[in-house]
């Protein structure tokens, strides 16, 4: 049930998610900077962005020379990510079977939406 509620929530806020302003916008900016610093993306690394949302982390991973593999359960979030040029795909991170071997994985805010 929680997973369905989370998907519905993110489908609803997708168009405004990336452009949040004020306190939430400042928090988002600081969070993104911390995430990217911790990831320490190297040129050519394949990075799983599980629960990519509107694609802002994947976009930055690409700018740093990495190859983002972006997945989200929200169709509307995937559409927003694709507007940034992020090759995002629709999928449930608990159910997808990946053939790829990732150099790094990012689960920024997605694990709390998982049931298992």
PDB file of C-alpha atoms in Angstrom:
ATOM      1  CA  UNK A   1       0.000   0.000   0.000  1.00  0.00           C
ATOM      2  CA  UNK A   2       2.794   2.441   0.905  1.00  0.00           C
ATOM      3  CA  UNK A   3       4.406   1.866  -2.477  1.00  0.00           C
ATOM      4  CA  UNK A   4       1.171   2.752  -4.312  1.00  0.00           C
ATOM      5  CA  UNK A   5       0.745   5.866  -2.196  1.00  0.00           C
ATOM      6  CA  UNK A   6       4.326   6.971  -2.885  1.00  0.00           C
ATOM      7  CA  UNK A   7       3.908   6.427  -6.631  1.00  0.00           C
ATOM      8  CA  UNK A   8       0.659   8.436  -6.656  1.00  0.00           C
ATOM      9  CA  UNK A   9       2.317  11.233  -4.683  1.00  0.00           C
ATOM     10  CA  UNK A  10       5.323  11.472  -7.016  1.00  0.00           C
ATOM     11  CA  UNK A  11       3.120  11.253 -10.107  1.00  0.00           C
ATOM     12  CA  UNK A  12       1.191  14.239  -8.761  1.00  0.00           C
ATOM     13  CA  UNK A  13       4.176  16.460  -7.895  1.00  0.00           C
ATOM     14  CA  UNK A  14       6.439  15.517 -10.831  1.00  0.00           C
ATOM     15  CA  UNK A  15       5.930  18.760 -12.810  1.00  0.00           C
ATOM     16  CA  UNK A  16       7.026  20.948  -9.876  1.00  0.00           C
ATOM     17  CA  UNK A  17       9.502  18.609  -8.149  1.00  0.00           C
ATOM     18  CA  UNK A  18      12.680  19.895  -9.775  1.00  0.00           C
ATOM     19  CA  UNK A  19      11.881  23.591  -9.450  1.00  0.00           C
ATOM     20  CA  UNK A  20      11.076  23.729  -5.737  1.00  0.00           C
ATOM     21  CA  UNK A  21      11.937  27.048  -4.131  1.00  0.00           C
ATOM     22  CA  UNK A  22      12.437  28.371  -0.644  1.00  0.00           C
ATOM     23  CA  UNK A  23      13.435  26.085   2.220  1.00  0.00           C
ATOM     24  CA  UNK A  24      12.764  22.863   0.273  1.00  0.00           C
ATOM     25  CA  UNK A  25      14.709  24.151  -2.712  1.00  0.00           C
ATOM     26  CA  UNK A  26      17.695  25.034  -0.523  1.00  0.00           C
ATOM     27  CA  UNK A  27      17.538  21.641   1.164  1.00  0.00           C
ATOM     28  CA  UNK A  28      17.381  19.913  -2.250  1.00  0.00           C
ATOM     29  CA  UNK A  29      20.422  21.846  -3.512  1.00  0.00           C
ATOM     30  CA  UNK A  30      22.507  20.990  -0.459  1.00  0.00           C
ATOM     31  CA  UNK A  31      21.399  17.365  -0.601  1.00  0.00           C
ATOM     32  CA  UNK A  32      22.343  17.072  -4.289  1.00  0.00           C
ATOM     33  CA  UNK A  33      25.774  18.581  -3.667  1.00  0.00           C
ATOM     34  CA  UNK A  34      26.411  16.149  -0.784  1.00  0.00           C
ATOM     35  CA  UNK A  35      25.242  13.174  -2.831  1.00  0.00           C
ATOM     36  CA  UNK A  36      27.434  14.018  -5.801  1.00  0.00           C
ATOM     37  CA  UNK A  37      30.460  14.621  -3.585  1.00  0.00           C
ATOM     38  CA  UNK A  38      29.967  11.269  -1.848  1.00  0.00           C
ATOM     39  CA  UNK A  39      29.444   9.448  -5.171  1.00  0.00           C
ATOM     40  CA  UNK A  40      32.725  10.829  -6.514  1.00  0.00           C
ATOM     41  CA  UNK A  41      31.737   9.969 -10.087  1.00  0.00           C
ATOM     42  CA  UNK A  42      34.616   9.060 -12.389  1.00  0.00           C
ATOM     43  CA  UNK A  43      34.555   9.338 -16.175  1.00  0.00           C
ATOM     44  CA  UNK A  44      32.822   6.358 -17.771  1.00  0.00           C
ATOM     45  CA  UNK A  45      31.391   4.863 -14.576  1.00  0.00           C
ATOM     46  CA  UNK A  46      27.943   3.283 -14.889  1.00  0.00           C
ATOM     47  CA  UNK A  47      25.846   4.619 -12.008  1.00  0.00           C
ATOM     48  CA  UNK A  48      22.455   3.198 -11.073  1.00  0.00           C
ATOM     49  CA  UNK A  49      20.108   5.994  -9.978  1.00  0.00           C
ATOM     50  CA  UNK A  50      17.353   3.942  -8.364  1.00  0.00           C
ATOM     51  CA  UNK A  51      14.330   6.144  -7.857  1.00  0.00           C
ATOM     52  CA  UNK A  52      15.742   8.841 -10.131  1.00  0.00           C
ATOM     53  CA  UNK A  53      12.756  11.150  -9.722  1.00  0.00           C
ATOM     54  CA  UNK A  54      12.858  14.033 -12.160  1.00  0.00           C
ATOM     55  CA  UNK A  55      16.432  13.175 -13.085  1.00  0.00           C
ATOM     56  CA  UNK A  56      18.441  15.909 -11.405  1.00  0.00           C
ATOM     57  CA  UNK A  57      21.067  13.545  -9.928  1.00  0.00           C
ATOM     58  CA  UNK A  58      21.343  11.536 -13.153  1.00  0.00           C
ATOM     59  CA  UNK A  59      21.733  14.757 -15.122  1.00  0.00           C
ATOM     60  CA  UNK A  60      24.618  15.834 -12.889  1.00  0.00           C
ATOM     61  CA  UNK A  61      26.188  12.352 -13.023  1.00  0.00           C
ATOM     62  CA  UNK A  62      26.228  12.696 -16.798  1.00  0.00           C
ATOM     63  CA  UNK A  63      27.800  16.167 -16.591  1.00  0.00           C
ATOM     64  CA  UNK A  64      30.568  14.692 -14.430  1.00  0.00           C
ATOM     65  CA  UNK A  65      31.345  12.101 -17.110  1.00  0.00           C
ATOM     66  CA  UNK A  66      29.434   9.190 -15.644  1.00  0.00           C
ATOM     67  CA  UNK A  67      26.805   7.122 -17.413  1.00  0.00           C
ATOM     68  CA  UNK A  68      23.549   7.298 -15.453  1.00  0.00           C
ATOM     69  CA  UNK A  69      21.172   4.325 -15.503  1.00  0.00           C
ATOM     70  CA  UNK A  70      18.021   6.018 -14.229  1.00  0.00           C
ATOM     71  CA  UNK A  71      14.937   4.115 -13.034  1.00  0.00           C
ATOM     72  CA  UNK A  72      11.751   5.354 -11.358  1.00  0.00           C
ATOM     73  CA  UNK A  73       8.319   3.866 -10.615  1.00  0.00           C
ATOM     74  CA  UNK A  74       6.539   7.132 -11.448  1.00  0.00           C
ATOM     75  CA  UNK A  75       5.722   7.528 -15.126  1.00  0.00           C
ATOM     76  CA  UNK A  76       5.469  11.294 -14.739  1.00  0.00           C
ATOM     77  CA  UNK A  77       8.881  11.506 -13.033  1.00  0.00           C
ATOM     78  CA  UNK A  78      10.410   9.468 -15.859  1.00  0.00           C
ATOM     79  CA  UNK A  79       8.910  11.940 -18.351  1.00  0.00           C
ATOM     80  CA  UNK A  80      10.411  14.864 -16.421  1.00  0.00           C
ATOM     81  CA  UNK A  81      13.826  13.168 -16.352  1.00  0.00           C
ATOM     82  CA  UNK A  82      13.685  12.571 -20.089  1.00  0.00           C
ATOM     83  CA  UNK A  83      13.019  16.300 -20.621  1.00  0.00           C
ATOM     84  CA  UNK A  84      16.513  16.847 -19.163  1.00  0.00           C
ATOM     85  CA  UNK A  85      17.936  14.346 -21.631  1.00  0.00           C
ATOM     86  CA  UNK A  86      18.294  11.637 -18.994  1.00  0.00           C
ATOM     87  CA  UNK A  87      17.643   8.179 -20.504  1.00  0.00           C
ATOM     88  CA  UNK A  88      15.277   7.216 -17.689  1.00  0.00           C
ATOM     89  CA  UNK A  89      13.216   4.055 -17.659  1.00  0.00           C
ATOM     90  CA  UNK A  90      10.019   3.142 -15.868  1.00  0.00           C
ATOM     91  CA  UNK A  91      10.387   0.334 -13.379  1.00  0.00           C
ATOM     92  CA  UNK A  92      10.033  -0.905  -9.829  1.00  0.00           C
ATOM     93  CA  UNK A  93      13.508  -1.168  -8.320  1.00  0.00           C
ATOM     94  CA  UNK A  94      12.403  -4.153  -6.209  1.00  0.00           C
ATOM     95  CA  UNK A  95      11.390  -6.173  -9.253  1.00  0.00           C
ATOM     96  CA  UNK A  96      13.785  -5.276 -12.066  1.00  0.00           C
ATOM     97  CA  UNK A  97      16.482  -7.743 -13.032  1.00  0.00           C
ATOM     98  CA  UNK A  98      19.582  -5.913 -14.191  1.00  0.00           C
ATOM     99  CA  UNK A  99      22.067  -7.428 -16.628  1.00  0.00           C
ATOM    100  CA  UNK A 100      24.353  -4.463 -16.193  1.00  0.00           C
ATOM    101  CA  UNK A 101      27.190  -4.374 -13.701  1.00  0.00           C
ATOM    102  CA  UNK A 102      27.155  -0.994 -11.994  1.00  0.00           C
ATOM    103  CA  UNK A 103      30.205   0.801 -10.731  1.00  0.00           C
ATOM    104  CA  UNK A 104      28.103   2.691  -8.198  1.00  0.00           C
ATOM    105  CA  UNK A 105      24.483   2.854  -7.082  1.00  0.00           C
ATOM    106  CA  UNK A 106      22.471   5.761  -5.755  1.00  0.00           C
ATOM    107  CA  UNK A 107      19.305   5.229  -3.719  1.00  0.00           C
ATOM    108  CA  UNK A 108      18.555   8.851  -2.777  1.00  0.00           C
ATOM    109  CA  UNK A 109      15.146   8.744  -1.130  1.00  0.00           C
ATOM    110  CA  UNK A 110      13.912   5.569  -2.809  1.00  0.00           C
ATOM    111  CA  UNK A 111      14.482   2.847  -0.217  1.00  0.00           C
ATOM    112  CA  UNK A 112      11.829   4.195   2.121  1.00  0.00           C
ATOM    113  CA  UNK A 113       9.294   3.594  -0.662  1.00  0.00           C
ATOM    114  CA  UNK A 114      10.246  -0.089  -0.902  1.00  0.00           C
ATOM    115  CA  UNK A 115       8.257  -2.772   0.841  1.00  0.00           C
ATOM    116  CA  UNK A 116      10.988  -5.436   0.909  1.00  0.00           C
TER     117      UNK A 116
END
